[in-house]
Tab-separated table of N, CA and C in Angstrom:
chain	number	residue	atom	x	y	z
Z	1038	MET	N	0.887	-1.223	-0.056
Z	1038	MET	CA	0.057	0.087	-0.053
Z	1038	MET	C	0.870	1.192	-0.017
Z	1039	LEU	N	0.486	2.240	-0.816
Z	1039	LEU	CA	1.247	3.469	-0.869
Z	1039	LEU	C	1.008	4.372	0.351
Z	1040	ASN	N	2.012	4.743	0.927
Z	1040	ASN	CA	2.043	5.600	2.249
Z	1040	ASN	C	2.129	7.013	1.723
Z	1041	LEU	N	1.102	7.868	1.777
Z	1041	LEU	CA	1.215	9.171	1.322
Z	1041	LEU	C	1.298	10.215	2.608
Z	1042	HIS	N	2.086	9.790	3.464
Z	1042	HIS	CA	2.181	10.665	4.733
Z	1042	HIS	C	2.921	11.927	4.252
Z	1043	SER	N	2.427	13.064	4.975
Z	1043	SER	CA	2.775	14.445	4.565
Z	1043	SER	C	4.408	14.603	4.806
Z	1044	SER	N	4.960	13.817	5.752
Z	1044	SER	CA	6.378	14.023	5.930
Z	1044	SER	C	7.242	13.363	4.945
Z	1045	LEU	N	6.692	12.285	4.113
Z	1045	LEU	CA	7.514	11.667	3.229
Z	1045	LEU	C	7.369	12.481	1.810
Z	1046	TYR	N	6.174	12.965	1.577
Z	1046	TYR	CA	5.875	13.669	0.196
Z	1046	TYR	C	5.402	15.097	0.563
Z	1047	PRO	N	5.926	15.974	-0.322
Z	1047	PRO	CA	5.408	17.346	-0.197
Z	1047	PRO	C	3.946	17.466	-0.541
Z	1048	ILE	N	3.277	18.427	-0.113
Z	1048	ILE	CA	1.798	18.528	-0.430
Z	1048	ILE	C	1.606	18.585	-1.863
Z	1049	THR	N	2.423	19.357	-2.674
Z	1049	THR	CA	2.198	19.461	-4.122
Z	1049	THR	C	2.148	18.106	-4.734
Z	1050	THR	N	2.898	17.172	-4.333
Z	1050	THR	CA	2.904	15.721	-4.897
Z	1050	THR	C	1.604	15.019	-4.569
Z	1051	ILE	N	1.050	15.206	-3.377
Z	1051	ILE	CA	-0.173	14.671	-2.980
Z	1051	ILE	C	-1.342	15.245	-3.757
Z	1052	SER	N	-1.408	16.453	-3.926
Z	1052	SER	CA	-2.463	17.091	-4.763
Z	1052	SER	C	-2.426	16.658	-6.333
Z	1053	ILE	N	-1.145	16.600	-6.734
Z	1053	ILE	CA	-1.121	16.089	-8.268
Z	1053	ILE	C	-1.579	14.732	-8.418
Z	1054	LEU	N	-1.216	13.832	-7.353
Z	1054	LEU	CA	-1.800	12.461	-7.399
Z	1054	LEU	C	-3.372	12.446	-7.304
Z	1055	ARG	N	-3.888	13.273	-6.534
Z	1055	ARG	CA	-5.388	13.356	-6.407
Z	1055	ARG	C	-5.978	13.918	-7.671
Z	1056	ASN	N	-5.298	14.792	-8.312
Z	1056	ASN	CA	-5.858	15.449	-9.581
Z	1056	ASN	C	-5.801	14.442	-10.717
Z	1057	THR	N	-4.752	13.610	-10.739
Z	1057	THR	CA	-4.516	12.652	-11.683
Z	1057	THR	C	-5.616	11.573	-11.673
Z	1058	ILE	N	-5.868	11.127	-10.383
Z	1058	ILE	CA	-6.906	10.108	-10.167
Z	1058	ILE	C	-8.356	10.732	-10.525
Z	1059	ALA	N	-8.488	11.929	-10.156
Z	1059	ALA	CA	-9.807	12.529	-10.523
Z	1059	ALA	C	-10.064	12.737	-12.041
Z	1060	ASP	N	-8.995	12.968	-12.639
Z	1060	ASP	CA	-9.105	13.161	-14.178
Z	1060	ASP	C	-9.608	11.866	-14.849
Z	1061	HIS	N	-9.267	10.709	-14.284
Z	1061	HIS	CA	-9.608	9.403	-15.061
Z	1061	HIS	C	-10.965	8.864	-14.579
Z	1062	ARG	N	-11.782	9.647	-13.696
Z	1062	ARG	CA	-12.984	9.010	-13.289
Z	1062	ARG	C	-13.993	8.919	-14.404
Z	1063	ASP	N	-13.989	9.845	-15.376
Z	1063	ASP	CA	-14.911	9.919	-16.434
Z	1063	ASP	C	-14.561	9.023	-17.681
Z	1064	LEU	N	-13.469	8.417	-17.633
Z	1064	LEU	CA	-13.053	7.500	-18.797
Z	1064	LEU	C	-13.755	6.240	-18.641
Z	1065	ASP	N	-14.313	5.681	-19.851
Z	1065	ASP	CA	-14.879	4.459	-19.975
Z	1065	ASP	C	-13.879	3.447	-20.317
Z	1066	PRO	N	-13.492	2.287	-19.358
Z	1066	PRO	CA	-12.487	1.491	-19.711
Z	1066	PRO	C	-12.839	0.545	-20.868
Z	1067	PHE	N	-14.147	0.403	-21.157
Z	1067	PHE	CA	-14.651	-0.506	-22.161
Z	1067	PHE	C	-14.834	0.178	-23.552
Z	1068	ALA	N	-14.549	1.518	-23.603
Z	1068	ALA	CA	-14.756	2.210	-24.836
Z	1068	ALA	C	-13.789	1.821	-25.915
Z	1069	GLU	N	-14.015	1.830	-27.186
Z	1069	GLU	CA	-13.015	1.629	-28.213
Z	1069	GLU	C	-12.086	2.659	-28.217
Z	1070	ALA	N	-10.748	2.227	-28.400
Z	1070	ALA	CA	-9.664	3.330	-28.545
Z	1070	ALA	C	-9.428	3.670	-30.043
Z	1071	ASP	N	-9.238	4.859	-30.260
Z	1071	ASP	CA	-9.051	5.364	-31.638
Z	1071	ASP	C	-7.546	4.991	-32.002
Z	1072	GLU	N	-7.461	4.378	-33.181
Z	1072	GLU	CA	-6.201	3.864	-33.610
Z	1072	GLU	C	-5.134	5.017	-33.888
Z	1073	ASP	N	-5.515	6.198	-34.262
Z	1073	ASP	CA	-4.651	7.239	-34.600
Z	1073	ASP	C	-4.151	7.940	-33.410
Z	1074	THR	N	-5.110	8.339	-32.537
Z	1074	THR	CA	-4.720	9.140	-31.342
Z	1074	THR	C	-4.623	8.439	-30.160
Z	1075	GLY	N	-5.203	7.280	-30.000
Z	1075	GLY	CA	-5.281	6.464	-28.809
Z	1075	GLY	C	-6.334	6.904	-27.855
Z	1076	GLU	N	-7.062	7.946	-28.200
Z	1076	GLU	CA	-8.231	8.434	-27.289
Z	1076	GLU	C	-9.321	7.477	-27.476
Z	1077	THR	N	-9.961	7.378	-26.292
Z	1077	THR	CA	-11.111	6.387	-26.413
Z	1077	THR	C	-12.453	7.136	-26.923
Z	1078	LYS	N	-13.250	6.463	-27.603
Z	1078	LYS	CA	-14.403	6.963	-28.128
Z	1078	LYS	C	-15.556	6.007	-27.799
Z	1079	GLN	N	-16.821	6.504	-27.811
Z	1079	GLN	CA	-17.945	5.774	-27.451
Z	1079	GLN	C	-18.339	4.763	-28.495
Z	1080	THR	N	-18.774	3.591	-28.290
Z	1080	THR	CA	-19.140	2.601	-29.187
Z	1080	THR	C	-20.644	2.717	-29.701
Z	1081	GLN	N	-21.379	3.813	-29.269
Z	1081	GLN	CA	-22.657	4.044	-29.796
Z	1081	GLN	C	-22.754	4.439	-31.224
Z	1082	ASN	N	-21.740	4.870	-31.782
Z	1082	ASN	CA	-21.803	5.374	-33.114
Z	1082	ASN	C	-21.594	4.214	-34.153
Z	1083	TYR	N	-21.273	3.025	-33.729
Z	1083	TYR	CA	-21.040	1.951	-34.526
Z	1083	TYR	C	-22.260	1.115	-34.657
Z	1084	ILE	N	-22.302	0.433	-35.852
Z	1084	ILE	CA	-23.371	-0.640	-36.183
Z	1084	ILE	C	-22.660	-1.894	-35.891
Z	1085	HIS	N	-23.322	-2.598	-35.003
Z	1085	HIS	CA	-22.788	-3.988	-34.637
Z	1085	HIS	C	-23.534	-5.114	-35.287
Z	1086	ILE	N	-22.814	-5.980	-35.882
Z	1086	ILE	CA	-23.380	-7.216	-36.511
Z	1086	ILE	C	-22.858	-8.385	-35.764
Z	1087	ARG	N	-23.704	-9.051	-35.058
Z	1087	ARG	CA	-23.286	-10.125	-34.179
Z	1087	ARG	C	-23.892	-11.486	-34.536
Z	1088	ILE	N	-23.362	-12.631	-34.157
Z	1088	ILE	CA	-24.032	-13.947	-34.454
Z	1088	ILE	C	-24.144	-14.675	-33.149
Z	1089	GLN	N	-25.179	-15.437	-33.004
Z	1089	GLN	CA	-25.444	-16.322	-31.824
Z	1089	GLN	C	-25.613	-17.798	-32.304
Z	1090	ARG	N	-25.042	-18.741	-31.760
Z	1090	ARG	CA	-25.251	-20.063	-32.133
Z	1090	ARG	C	-25.923	-20.817	-30.984
Z	1091	GLY	N	-26.935	-21.607	-31.554
Z	1091	GLY	CA	-27.740	-22.478	-30.602
Z	1091	GLY	C	-27.746	-23.853	-31.056
Z	1092	ILE	N	-28.109	-24.757	-30.250
Z	1092	ILE	CA	-28.170	-26.198	-30.579
Z	1092	ILE	C	-29.619	-26.657	-30.490
Z	1093	VAL	N	-30.160	-27.180	-31.497
Z	1093	VAL	CA	-31.513	-27.588	-31.587
Z	1093	VAL	C	-31.614	-29.164	-31.685
Z	1094	LEU	N	-32.269	-29.822	-30.798
Z	1094	LEU	CA	-32.332	-31.376	-30.785
Z	1094	LEU	C	-33.748	-31.589	-31.331
Z	1095	ALA	N	-33.794	-32.661	-32.214
Z	1095	ALA	CA	-35.077	-33.269	-32.835
Z	1095	ALA	C	-35.306	-34.622	-32.157
Z	1096	TYR	N	-36.445	-34.851	-31.643
Z	1096	TYR	CA	-36.681	-36.154	-30.964
Z	1096	TYR	C	-37.735	-36.905	-31.753
Z	1097	ASN	N	-37.538	-38.285	-31.770
Z	1097	ASN	CA	-38.544	-39.155	-32.304
Z	1097	ASN	C	-39.729	-39.407	-31.396
Z	1098	ALA	N	-40.672	-40.277	-31.707
Z	1098	ALA	CA	-41.856	-40.533	-30.932
Z	1098	ALA	C	-41.495	-41.137	-29.591
Z	1099	ASN	N	-40.302	-41.834	-29.490
Z	1099	ASN	CA	-39.878	-42.389	-28.226
Z	1099	ASN	C	-39.015	-41.405	-27.337
Z	1100	MET	N	-38.999	-40.172	-27.741
Z	1100	MET	CA	-38.272	-39.284	-27.008
Z	1100	MET	C	-36.693	-39.528	-27.080
Z	1101	VAL	N	-36.207	-40.105	-28.090
Z	1101	VAL	CA	-34.797	-40.307	-28.384
Z	1101	VAL	C	-34.253	-39.203	-29.369
Z	1102	PRO	N	-33.272	-38.656	-28.994
Z	1102	PRO	CA	-32.692	-37.689	-29.949
Z	1102	PRO	C	-32.326	-38.280	-31.404
Z	1103	GLU	N	-32.861	-37.819	-32.472
Z	1103	GLU	CA	-32.475	-38.322	-33.633
Z	1103	GLU	C	-31.386	-37.703	-34.405
Z	1104	ARG	N	-31.316	-36.343	-34.289
Z	1104	ARG	CA	-30.418	-35.476	-34.838
Z	1104	ARG	C	-30.150	-34.144	-33.901
Z	1105	ASN	N	-29.182	-33.555	-34.148
Z	1105	ASN	CA	-29.079	-32.195	-33.584
Z	1105	ASN	C	-28.467	-31.190	-34.712
Z	1106	GLY	N	-29.213	-30.128	-34.775
Z	1106	GLY	CA	-28.835	-29.144	-35.761
Z	1106	GLY	C	-28.433	-27.793	-35.080
Z	1107	ARG	N	-27.567	-27.132	-35.792
Z	1107	ARG	CA	-27.108	-25.917	-35.306
Z	1107	ARG	C	-27.865	-24.685	-35.971
Z	1108	LYS	N	-28.568	-23.932	-35.152
Z	1108	LYS	CA	-29.328	-22.763	-35.653
Z	1108	LYS	C	-28.523	-21.497	-35.203
Z	1109	THR	N	-28.296	-20.559	-36.138
Z	1109	THR	CA	-27.638	-19.338	-35.869
Z	1109	THR	C	-28.678	-18.197	-36.092
Z	1110	LEU	N	-28.308	-17.148	-35.313
Z	1110	LEU	CA	-29.146	-15.864	-35.194
Z	1110	LEU	C	-28.191	-14.790	-35.406
Z	1111	THR	N	-28.403	-13.880	-36.437
Z	1111	THR	CA	-27.714	-12.772	-36.663
Z	1111	THR	C	-28.456	-11.461	-36.058
Z	1112	THR	N	-27.687	-10.663	-35.364
Z	1112	THR	CA	-28.345	-9.509	-34.891
Z	1112	THR	C	-27.638	-8.196	-35.376
Z	1113	VAL	N	-28.416	-7.161	-35.766
Z	1113	VAL	CA	-27.906	-5.959	-36.329
Z	1113	VAL	C	-28.357	-4.896	-35.241
Z	1114	GLN	N	-27.435	-4.189	-34.798
Z	1114	GLN	CA	-27.822	-3.089	-33.714
Z	1114	GLN	C	-27.035	-1.837	-33.993
Z	1115	GLY	N	-27.696	-0.725	-33.690
Z	1115	GLY	CA	-27.013	0.547	-33.902
Z	1115	GLY	C	-27.185	1.376	-35.143
Z	1116	LEU	N	-28.283	0.787	-35.974
Z	1116	LEU	CA	-28.587	1.558	-37.193
Z	1116	LEU	C	-29.037	3.048	-36.867
Z	1117	PRO	N	-28.605	4.001	-37.763
Z	1117	PRO	CA	-29.077	5.405	-37.556
Z	1117	PRO	C	-30.565	5.467	-37.477
Z	1118	LYS	N	-31.063	6.511	-36.733
Z	1118	LYS	CA	-32.477	6.696	-36.531
Z	1118	LYS	C	-33.161	7.142	-37.846
Z	1119	LYS	N	-32.365	7.658	-38.788
Z	1119	LYS	CA	-33.002	8.201	-39.987
Z	1119	LYS	C	-33.562	7.070	-40.838
Z	1120	PHE	N	-33.065	5.877	-40.666
Z	1120	PHE	CA	-33.681	4.694	-41.387
Z	1120	PHE	C	-34.804	3.985	-40.732
Z	1121	ASP	N	-35.743	3.560	-41.606
Z	1121	ASP	CA	-36.914	2.831	-40.943
Z	1121	ASP	C	-36.479	1.366	-41.016
Z	1122	GLN	N	-36.460	0.836	-39.712
Z	1122	GLN	CA	-35.982	-0.526	-39.497
Z	1122	GLN	C	-36.934	-1.490	-40.079
Z	1123	LYS	N	-38.179	-1.279	-40.056
Z	1123	LYS	CA	-39.160	-2.313	-40.662
Z	1123	LYS	C	-38.979	-2.288	-42.163
Z	1124	LYS	N	-38.652	-1.287	-42.801
Z	1124	LYS	CA	-38.577	-1.344	-44.346
Z	1124	LYS	C	-37.170	-2.033	-44.630
Z	1125	ILE	N	-36.125	-1.776	-43.770
Z	1125	ILE	CA	-34.740	-2.408	-43.859
Z	1125	ILE	C	-34.991	-3.972	-43.660
Z	1126	LEU	N	-35.709	-4.259	-42.743
Z	1126	LEU	CA	-35.854	-5.695	-42.506
Z	1126	LEU	C	-36.661	-6.393	-43.657
Z	1127	LYS	N	-37.621	-5.737	-44.145
Z	1127	LYS	CA	-38.387	-6.302	-45.263
Z	1127	LYS	C	-37.495	-6.564	-46.468
Z	1128	VAL	N	-36.674	-5.629	-46.794
Z	1128	VAL	CA	-35.692	-5.718	-47.951
Z	1128	VAL	C	-34.702	-6.872	-47.655
Z	1129	ILE	N	-34.129	-6.877	-46.467
Z	1129	ILE	CA	-33.168	-7.973	-46.131
Z	1129	ILE	C	-33.712	-9.351	-46.186
Z	1130	LYS	N	-34.905	-9.469	-45.735
Z	1130	LYS	CA	-35.559	-10.785	-45.744
Z	1130	LYS	C	-35.861	-11.293	-47.038
Z	1131	LYS	N	-36.199	-10.352	-47.981
Z	1131	LYS	CA	-36.463	-10.792	-49.382
Z	1131	LYS	C	-35.248	-11.010	-50.177
Z	1132	LYS	N	-34.185	-10.182	-49.898
Z	1132	LYS	CA	-32.939	-10.216	-50.635
Z	1132	LYS	C	-32.141	-11.489	-50.246
Z	1133	PHE	N	-32.102	-11.809	-48.953
Z	1133	PHE	CA	-31.200	-12.872	-48.490
Z	1133	PHE	C	-32.021	-14.245	-48.129
Z	1134	ALA	N	-33.406	-14.272	-48.420
Z	1134	ALA	CA	-34.073	-15.407	-48.184
Z	1134	ALA	C	-34.104	-16.007	-46.741
Z	1135	CYS	N	-34.270	-15.130	-45.815
Z	1135	CYS	CA	-34.283	-15.505	-44.471
Z	1135	CYS	C	-35.402	-14.786	-43.759
Z	1136	ASN	N	-35.754	-15.293	-42.606
Z	1136	ASN	CA	-36.801	-14.628	-41.653
Z	1136	ASN	C	-36.129	-13.730	-40.729
Z	1137	GLY	N	-36.924	-12.819	-40.197
Z	1137	GLY	CA	-36.381	-11.937	-39.169
Z	1137	GLY	C	-37.426	-11.174	-38.485
Z	1138	THR	N	-36.961	-10.463	-37.461
Z	1138	THR	CA	-37.859	-9.639	-36.666
Z	1138	THR	C	-37.114	-8.399	-36.028
Z	1139	ILE	N	-37.840	-7.661	-35.507
Z	1139	ILE	CA	-37.301	-6.487	-34.761
Z	1139	ILE	C	-37.532	-6.665	-33.237
Z	1140	VAL	N	-36.524	-6.546	-32.414
Z	1140	VAL	CA	-36.662	-6.759	-31.008
Z	1140	VAL	C	-36.364	-5.468	-30.285
Z	1141	ASN	N	-37.239	-4.898	-29.473
Z	1141	ASN	CA	-36.947	-3.696	-28.638
Z	1141	ASN	C	-36.180	-4.121	-27.348
Z	1142	ASP	N	-34.980	-3.594	-27.228
Z	1142	ASP	CA	-34.070	-3.939	-26.076
Z	1142	ASP	C	-34.094	-2.633	-25.338
Z	1143	SER	N	-34.016	-2.693	-23.898
Z	1143	SER	CA	-34.019	-1.514	-23.129
Z	1143	SER	C	-32.623	-0.863	-23.237
Z	1144	GLU	N	-31.564	-1.598	-23.334
Z	1144	GLU	CA	-30.317	-0.858	-23.392
Z	1144	GLU	C	-29.824	-0.633	-24.885
Z	1145	MET	N	-30.134	-1.539	-25.871
Z	1145	MET	CA	-29.636	-1.384	-27.181
Z	1145	MET	C	-30.652	-0.669	-28.166
Z	1146	GLY	N	-31.872	-0.541	-27.785
Z	1146	GLY	CA	-32.814	0.098	-28.575
Z	1146	GLY	C	-33.510	-1.001	-29.541
Z	1147	GLU	N	-33.772	-0.662	-30.655
Z	1147	GLU	CA	-34.302	-1.659	-31.726
Z	1147	GLU	C	-33.175	-2.530	-32.321
Z	1148	VAL	N	-33.285	-3.719	-32.315
Z	1148	VAL	CA	-32.239	-4.700	-32.804
Z	1148	VAL	C	-32.989	-5.576	-33.827
Z	1149	ILE	N	-32.326	-5.639	-35.015
Z	1149	ILE	CA	-32.941	-6.588	-36.067
Z	1149	ILE	C	-32.281	-8.034	-35.820
Z	1150	GLN	N	-33.139	-8.993	-35.719
Z	1150	GLN	CA	-32.683	-10.368	-35.660
Z	1150	GLN	C	-33.149	-11.070	-36.923
Z	1151	LEU	N	-32.029	-11.786	-37.384
Z	1151	LEU	CA	-32.185	-12.627	-38.649
Z	1151	LEU	C	-31.860	-14.018	-38.510
Z	1152	GLN	N	-32.489	-14.936	-39.104
Z	1152	GLN	CA	-32.182	-16.366	-39.010
Z	1152	GLN	C	-31.111	-16.650	-39.995
Z	1153	GLY	N	-30.119	-17.541	-39.410
Z	1153	GLY	CA	-29.021	-17.813	-40.254
Z	1153	GLY	C	-27.798	-16.990	-40.047
Z	1154	ASP	N	-26.733	-17.339	-40.633
Z	1154	ASP	CA	-25.410	-16.535	-40.576
Z	1154	ASP	C	-25.524	-15.557	-41.750
Z	1155	GLN	N	-25.980	-14.401	-41.534
Z	1155	GLN	CA	-26.121	-13.263	-42.494
Z	1155	GLN	C	-25.123	-12.191	-42.345
Z	1156	ARG	N	-24.073	-12.349	-41.590
Z	1156	ARG	CA	-23.150	-11.279	-41.294
Z	1156	ARG	C	-22.532	-10.701	-42.482
Z	1157	LYS	N	-22.007	-11.458	-43.304
Z	1157	LYS	CA	-21.313	-10.903	-44.534
Z	1157	LYS	C	-22.297	-10.211	-45.563
Z	1158	ASP	N	-23.437	-10.782	-45.601
Z	1158	ASP	CA	-24.565	-10.323	-46.550
Z	1158	ASP	C	-25.062	-8.926	-46.120
Z	1159	VAL	N	-25.259	-8.932	-44.671
Z	1159	VAL	CA	-25.766	-7.684	-44.152
Z	1159	VAL	C	-24.690	-6.561	-44.192
Z	1160	GLN	N	-23.498	-6.894	-43.923
Z	1160	GLN	CA	-22.479	-5.939	-44.105
Z	1160	GLN	C	-22.280	-5.391	-45.481
Z	1161	GLU	N	-22.416	-6.160	-46.414
Z	1161	GLU	CA	-22.286	-5.718	-47.901
Z	1161	GLU	C	-23.475	-4.875	-48.121
Z	1162	PHE	N	-24.729	-5.290	-47.707
Z	1162	PHE	CA	-25.865	-4.436	-47.925
Z	1162	PHE	C	-25.894	-3.138	-47.260
Z	1163	LEU	N	-25.302	-2.976	-46.093
Z	1163	LEU	CA	-25.061	-1.713	-45.461
Z	1163	LEU	C	-24.167	-0.747	-46.154
Z	1164	ILE	N	-23.150	-1.378	-46.678
Z	1164	ILE	CA	-22.129	-0.520	-47.412
Z	1164	ILE	C	-22.451	-0.292	-48.896
Z	1165	ASP	N	-23.217	-1.084	-49.542
Z	1165	ASP	CA	-23.545	-0.981	-50.881
Z	1165	ASP	C	-24.232	0.343	-51.289
Z	1166	LYS	N	-23.497	0.942	-52.285
Z	1166	LYS	CA	-24.087	2.289	-52.725
Z	1166	LYS	C	-25.215	2.211	-53.737
Z	1167	LYS	N	-25.357	1.094	-54.462
Z	1167	LYS	CA	-26.288	0.986	-55.386
Z	1167	LYS	C	-27.790	0.539	-54.902
Z	1168	GLU	N	-27.677	-0.587	-54.101
Z	1168	GLU	CA	-28.963	-1.168	-53.587
Z	1168	GLU	C	-28.946	-1.149	-52.047
Z	1169	GLY	N	-27.883	-0.657	-51.388
Z	1169	GLY	CA	-27.868	-0.694	-49.965
Z	1169	GLY	C	-28.168	0.637	-49.253
Z	1170	LEU	N	-27.625	0.903	-48.142
Z	1170	LEU	CA	-27.742	1.977	-47.324
Z	1170	LEU	C	-26.596	3.011	-47.421
Z	1171	GLU	N	-25.579	2.706	-48.152
Z	1171	GLU	CA	-24.500	3.593	-48.396
Z	1171	GLU	C	-23.811	4.112	-47.088
Z	1172	LEU	N	-23.657	3.144	-46.157
Z	1172	LEU	CA	-22.953	3.564	-44.904
Z	1172	LEU	C	-21.561	3.369	-45.016
Z	1173	ASP	N	-20.722	4.074	-44.146
Z	1173	ASP	CA	-19.357	4.048	-44.179
Z	1173	ASP	C	-18.814	2.760	-43.541
Z	1174	ALA	N	-17.895	1.899	-44.086
Z	1174	ALA	CA	-17.497	0.673	-43.779
Z	1174	ALA	C	-16.773	0.784	-42.358
Z	1175	LYS	N	-16.258	1.922	-42.028
Z	1175	LYS	CA	-15.519	2.171	-40.730
Z	1175	LYS	C	-16.516	2.219	-39.594
Z	1176	THR	N	-17.748	2.339	-39.833
Z	1176	THR	CA	-18.880	2.528	-38.692
Z	1176	THR	C	-19.363	1.037	-38.462
Z	1177	ILE	N	-19.011	0.069	-39.190
Z	1177	ILE	CA	-19.605	-1.251	-39.046
Z	1177	ILE	C	-18.565	-2.263	-38.415
Z	1178	LYS	N	-19.065	-2.893	-37.234
Z	1178	LYS	CA	-18.195	-3.876	-36.635
Z	1178	LYS	C	-18.886	-5.170	-36.725
Z	1179	VAL	N	-18.188	-6.178	-37.231
Z	1179	VAL	CA	-18.670	-7.521	-37.295
Z	1179	VAL	C	-18.074	-8.407	-36.286
Z	1180	HIS	N	-18.914	-8.998	-35.333
Z	1180	HIS	CA	-18.431	-9.886	-34.274
Z	1180	HIS	C	-18.747	-11.344	-34.684
Z	1181	GLY	N	-18.163	-12.233	-33.950
Z	1181	GLY	CA	-18.486	-13.568	-34.031
Z	1181	GLY	C	-17.219	-14.553	-34.217
Z	1182	PHE	N	-17.394	-15.751	-34.336
Z	1182	PHE	CA	-16.373	-16.687	-34.660
Z	1182	PHE	C	-15.989	-16.659	-35.904
């Protein structure tokens, strides 16, 4: 433990240490760091595309598992408010032949959920200038295995 007794350290050193600690209270340790400057920035400006994997068991009439399949769920979070998520979902479902829904989350807001691994397709759709949303590729983060 650091002993900051006044006889060991002058008062100016103690006040500098206190000010340094107080300066770091507002920093978010989980915020993304900027590659150029090293400063942290909030992750709310990013569009996150994530995947979840689940295991589904199919049983026969005797309740014996016949097969197990892997179902995946792709989530898209953080789309700008200027876009209508229902229309985006409708286009994605038709274009990529998958089902999906919009889920309201208390922390994340509206999140689009799609069946299957649609990460690459959704990323290309968000960036595409011809048929997509023309978003900047730097604002999209793709997560998953």
